[in-house]
mmCIF file of C-alpha atoms in Angstrom:
data_model
loop_
_atom_site.group_PDB
_atom_site.id
_atom_site.type_symbol
_atom_site.label_atom_id
_atom_site.label_comp_id
_atom_site.label_asym_id
_atom_site.label_seq_id
_atom_site.Cartn_x
_atom_site.Cartn_y
_atom_site.Cartn_z
ATOM 1 C CA GLY A 548 -97.663 -173.253 79.076
ATOM 2 C CA VAL A 549 -98.997 -169.720 79.375
ATOM 3 C CA THR A 550 -98.443 -166.712 81.599
ATOM 4 C CA ALA A 551 -101.395 -165.200 83.530
ATOM 5 C CA ALA A 552 -101.664 -161.913 85.482
ATOM 6 C CA THR A 553 -104.379 -162.957 87.888
ATOM 7 C CA VAL A 554 -105.815 -166.024 89.592
ATOM 8 C CA PRO A 555 -109.158 -165.648 87.665
ATOM 9 C CA GLN A 556 -107.032 -165.839 84.448
ATOM 10 C CA VAL A 557 -105.434 -169.026 85.805
ATOM 11 C CA GLN A 558 -108.895 -170.455 86.502
ATOM 12 C CA VAL A 559 -109.916 -169.774 82.910
ATOM 13 C CA PHE A 560 -106.761 -171.499 81.591
ATOM 14 C CA ARG A 561 -107.323 -174.438 83.824
ATOM 15 C CA ALA A 562 -110.885 -174.730 82.502
ATOM 16 C CA PHE A 563 -109.300 -175.014 79.069
ATOM 17 C CA GLY A 564 -106.903 -177.732 80.270
ATOM 18 C CA ILE A 565 -103.687 -175.721 80.192
ATOM 19 C CA PRO A 566 -101.224 -177.835 82.301
ATOM 20 C CA ARG A 567 -98.405 -175.260 82.945
ATOM 21 C CA ILE A 568 -99.129 -171.751 84.034
ATOM 22 C CA LEU A 569 -96.907 -168.975 85.317
ATOM 23 C CA LEU A 570 -98.926 -166.471 87.346
ATOM 24 C CA ALA A 571 -96.712 -163.262 86.990
ATOM 25 C CA ASN A 572 -97.786 -161.885 90.328
ATOM 26 C CA GLU A 573 -97.527 -162.537 94.022
ATOM 27 C CA VAL A 574 -100.792 -164.154 95.343
ATOM 28 C CA THR A 575 -102.022 -162.821 98.631
ATOM 29 C CA ASP A 576 -105.786 -163.434 98.581
ATOM 30 C CA PRO A 577 -106.497 -166.356 101.016
ATOM 31 C CA ALA A 578 -109.360 -167.664 98.723
ATOM 32 C CA ALA A 579 -107.141 -167.652 95.686
ATOM 33 C CA ILE A 580 -104.292 -169.398 97.596
ATOM 34 C CA ALA A 581 -106.729 -172.021 98.755
ATOM 35 C CA TRP A 582 -107.973 -172.551 95.172
ATOM 36 C CA LEU A 583 -104.382 -173.080 93.937
ATOM 37 C CA ALA A 584 -103.829 -175.611 96.729
ATOM 38 C CA GLU A 585 -106.904 -177.502 95.774
ATOM 39 C CA GLU A 586 -106.028 -177.477 92.052
ATOM 40 C CA LEU A 587 -102.432 -178.632 92.759
ATOM 41 C CA ALA A 588 -103.590 -181.464 95.080
ATOM 42 C CA ALA A 589 -106.186 -182.614 92.551
ATOM 43 C CA ASP A 590 -103.993 -182.726 89.464
ATOM 44 C CA PRO A 591 -100.565 -184.119 89.732
ATOM 45 C CA ASP A 592 -99.876 -182.815 86.167
ATOM 46 C CA PHE A 593 -100.710 -179.212 86.939
ATOM 47 C CA ASP A 594 -97.394 -177.224 86.896
ATOM 48 C CA CYS A 595 -98.028 -173.800 88.387
ATOM 49 C CA TYR A 596 -95.644 -170.961 89.393
ATOM 50 C CA CYS A 597 -96.159 -167.562 91.048
ATOM 51 C CA PHE A 598 -94.021 -164.732 92.246
ATOM 52 C CA ALA A 599 -92.981 -163.709 95.774
ATOM 53 C CA ASP A 600 -91.220 -160.589 96.684
ATOM 54 C CA SER A 601 -91.381 -160.465 100.442
ATOM 55 C CA VAL A 602 -90.961 -162.806 103.391
ATOM 56 C CA ALA A 603 -94.517 -161.748 104.511
ATOM 57 C CA GLY A 604 -95.757 -162.934 101.062
ATOM 58 C CA VAL A 605 -94.109 -166.258 101.490
ATOM 59 C CA ALA A 606 -95.703 -166.648 104.893
ATOM 60 C CA LEU A 607 -99.193 -166.005 103.403
ATOM 61 C CA LEU A 608 -98.577 -168.538 100.748
ATOM 62 C CA GLU A 609 -97.479 -171.078 103.157
ATOM 63 C CA ALA A 610 -100.341 -170.528 105.547
ATOM 64 C CA GLY A 611 -102.841 -170.699 102.741
ATOM 65 C CA LEU A 612 -101.388 -173.741 100.946
ATOM 66 C CA ALA A 613 -100.363 -175.981 103.827
ATOM 67 C CA PRO A 614 -103.894 -177.247 104.736
ATOM 68 C CA GLY A 615 -104.873 -177.969 101.079
ATOM 69 C CA LEU A 616 -101.493 -179.585 100.166
ATOM 70 C CA ALA A 617 -101.131 -181.626 103.309
ATOM 71 C CA GLY A 618 -100.311 -185.179 102.371
ATOM 72 C CA SER A 619 -100.349 -184.537 98.674
ATOM 73 C CA GLY A 620 -96.653 -184.170 98.205
ATOM 74 C CA ARG A 621 -97.310 -181.218 95.985
ATOM 75 C CA ARG A 622 -95.670 -177.786 96.187
ATOM 76 C CA LEU A 623 -96.253 -174.456 94.480
ATOM 77 C CA GLY A 624 -93.424 -173.285 92.422
ATOM 78 C CA VAL A 625 -92.291 -169.798 93.282
ATOM 79 C CA LEU A 626 -90.111 -167.387 91.390
ATOM 80 C CA VAL A 627 -88.543 -164.655 93.538
ATOM 81 C CA GLU A 628 -89.402 -161.263 91.928
ATOM 82 C CA LEU A 629 -86.766 -158.613 91.592
ATOM 83 C CA GLY A 630 -87.859 -155.062 91.130
ATOM 84 C CA GLN A 631 -86.168 -151.720 91.118
ATOM 85 C CA PRO A 632 -86.431 -148.700 93.480
ATOM 86 C CA GLY A 633 -89.722 -146.896 92.740
ATOM 87 C CA GLY A 634 -91.027 -149.933 90.879
ATOM 88 C CA ARG A 635 -94.488 -151.380 91.325
ATOM 89 C CA ALA A 636 -93.345 -154.700 92.893
ATOM 90 C CA GLY A 637 -90.334 -157.002 93.580
ATOM 91 C CA CYS A 638 -87.486 -157.081 95.962
ATOM 92 C CA ARG A 639 -85.464 -153.874 95.769
ATOM 93 C CA SER A 640 -82.092 -155.565 95.756
ATOM 94 C CA VAL A 641 -80.421 -158.934 95.061
ATOM 95 C CA ALA A 642 -79.567 -159.217 98.734
ATOM 96 C CA GLU A 643 -83.201 -158.797 99.731
ATOM 97 C CA ALA A 644 -84.260 -161.230 97.070
ATOM 98 C CA THR A 645 -81.920 -163.884 98.441
ATOM 99 C CA VAL A 646 -83.579 -163.567 101.805
ATOM 100 C CA VAL A 647 -86.977 -164.214 100.228
ATOM 101 C CA ALA A 648 -85.506 -167.102 98.315
ATOM 102 C CA ALA A 649 -84.319 -168.695 101.516
ATOM 103 C CA ALA A 650 -87.777 -168.343 103.004
ATOM 104 C CA VAL A 651 -89.254 -169.957 99.928
ATOM 105 C CA ALA A 652 -86.787 -172.842 100.191
ATOM 106 C CA ALA A 653 -87.500 -173.380 103.887
ATOM 107 C CA SER A 654 -91.238 -173.793 103.097
ATOM 108 C CA PRO A 655 -92.736 -177.255 103.015
ATOM 109 C CA SER A 656 -95.477 -176.067 100.639
ATOM 110 C CA LEU A 657 -93.307 -174.022 98.277
ATOM 111 C CA HIS A 658 -90.624 -174.976 95.704
ATOM 112 C CA LEU A 659 -87.988 -172.333 94.869
ATOM 113 C CA ALA A 660 -88.199 -172.492 91.021
ATOM 114 C CA GLY A 661 -86.370 -169.394 89.860
ATOM 115 C CA ALA A 662 -86.394 -165.658 89.585
ATOM 116 C CA ALA A 663 -88.391 -163.046 87.720
ATOM 117 C CA GLY A 664 -88.586 -159.361 86.957
ATOM 118 C CA TYR A 665 -90.161 -156.733 84.706
ATOM 119 C CA GLU A 666 -87.836 -154.265 83.193
ATOM 120 C CA GLY A 667 -90.491 -152.386 81.335
ATOM 121 C CA SER A 668 -91.376 -149.991 84.126
ATOM 122 C CA ILE A 669 -87.816 -148.558 84.187
ATOM 123 C CA GLY A 670 -88.478 -146.431 81.142
ATOM 124 C CA HIS A 671 -90.257 -146.206 77.866
ATOM 125 C CA ASP A 672 -87.741 -144.684 75.444
ATOM 126 C CA ASP A 673 -84.464 -145.459 73.657
ATOM 127 C CA ASN A 674 -82.525 -142.847 75.774
ATOM 128 C CA PRO A 675 -78.976 -144.278 76.401
ATOM 129 C CA ALA A 676 -79.518 -143.744 80.236
ATOM 130 C CA THR A 677 -82.818 -145.859 80.040
ATOM 131 C CA LEU A 678 -81.259 -148.626 77.982
ATOM 132 C CA ALA A 679 -78.213 -148.803 80.420
ATOM 133 C CA ALA A 680 -80.579 -149.047 83.392
ATOM 134 C CA ILE A 681 -82.667 -151.779 81.789
ATOM 135 C CA ALA A 682 -79.456 -153.655 81.001
ATOM 136 C CA ALA A 683 -78.205 -153.203 84.603
ATOM 137 C CA PHE A 684 -81.498 -154.567 85.951
ATOM 138 C CA CYS A 685 -81.271 -157.567 83.701
ATOM 139 C CA ARG A 686 -77.755 -158.291 84.891
ATOM 140 C CA ASP A 687 -78.974 -158.086 88.570
ATOM 141 C CA LEU A 688 -81.681 -160.588 87.611
ATOM 142 C CA ARG A 689 -79.131 -162.873 85.972
ATOM 143 C CA ARG A 690 -76.942 -162.530 89.180
ATOM 144 C CA LEU A 691 -79.884 -163.434 91.355
ATOM 145 C CA GLY A 692 -80.551 -166.463 89.298
ATOM 146 C CA ALA A 693 -76.947 -167.627 89.506
ATOM 147 C CA LEU A 694 -77.352 -167.478 93.426
ATOM 148 C CA LEU A 695 -80.516 -169.568 93.573
ATOM 149 C CA PRO A 696 -79.009 -173.052 93.326
ATOM 150 C CA ALA A 697 -77.103 -172.449 96.511
ATOM 151 C CA LEU A 698 -80.381 -171.544 98.160
ATOM 152 C CA GLY A 699 -82.163 -174.624 97.077
ATOM 153 C CA ALA A 700 -83.390 -174.031 93.543
ATOM 154 C CA PRO A 701 -82.758 -176.759 90.999
ATOM 155 C CA GLY A 702 -80.034 -176.319 88.459
ATOM 156 C CA ASP A 703 -82.669 -175.803 85.694
ATOM 157 C CA TYR A 704 -84.378 -172.977 87.506
ATOM 158 C CA LEU A 705 -86.615 -170.479 85.546
ATOM 159 C CA LEU A 706 -85.425 -166.996 84.816
ATOM 160 C CA SER A 707 -88.266 -164.832 83.497
ATOM 161 C CA ALA A 708 -88.419 -161.223 82.309
ATOM 162 C CA GLY A 709 -90.082 -159.365 79.573
ATOM 163 C CA GLY A 710 -93.450 -158.077 78.460
ATOM 164 C CA SER A 711 -91.995 -154.754 77.383
ATOM 165 C CA ALA A 712 -90.421 -153.382 74.232
ATOM 166 C CA TYR A 713 -86.895 -154.292 75.297
ATOM 167 C CA PHE A 714 -86.687 -157.931 74.387
ATOM 168 C CA ASP A 715 -83.390 -157.534 72.669
ATOM 169 C CA ILE A 716 -81.750 -156.240 75.844
ATOM 170 C CA VAL A 717 -83.514 -158.874 78.049
ATOM 171 C CA VAL A 718 -82.312 -161.766 75.920
ATOM 172 C CA SER A 719 -78.773 -160.347 75.450
ATOM 173 C CA GLU A 720 -78.343 -159.793 79.176
ATOM 174 C CA LEU A 721 -80.070 -162.985 80.582
ATOM 175 C CA THR A 722 -78.185 -165.246 78.157
ATOM 176 C CA ALA A 723 -74.781 -163.600 78.585
ATOM 177 C CA PRO A 724 -72.016 -165.815 80.049
ATOM 178 C CA ALA A 725 -71.969 -165.797 83.820
#
């Protein structure tokens, strides 16, 4: 599979036959949501995931997907996005993220598939305070992931982070023992 940042990128990947795509953003555009519904309903092998960071975003996805997915038995995989105060996106706390996760789990058109976050916006240096903040963020993301099965996620949920220069911290913290 591949990761995309926008629905037009997903469309290009689909045109090349990519069967598994993680859209690393929340989708709020009604036309884009309708396209995702059509693509999911048309291809049972298409495995797609996107982010959600608010109950309002979950409601937009549900409203846009429901008509296109009705009767297909398909659902869109959703990763709850954890952010940080002052960040560009994501729930601002693990508690807030669990509320969003519960909304995803309650949706007939969505599948709670995991959690995601982007630690790269926390800092861009190797200052000990920056590195500690990134590690703490990753521990919160791991803690959120551990809470998801009780909210309806499968035991093999996805936990996604990265895209910055801190892969060593991400891997160390996300794979640490619970």
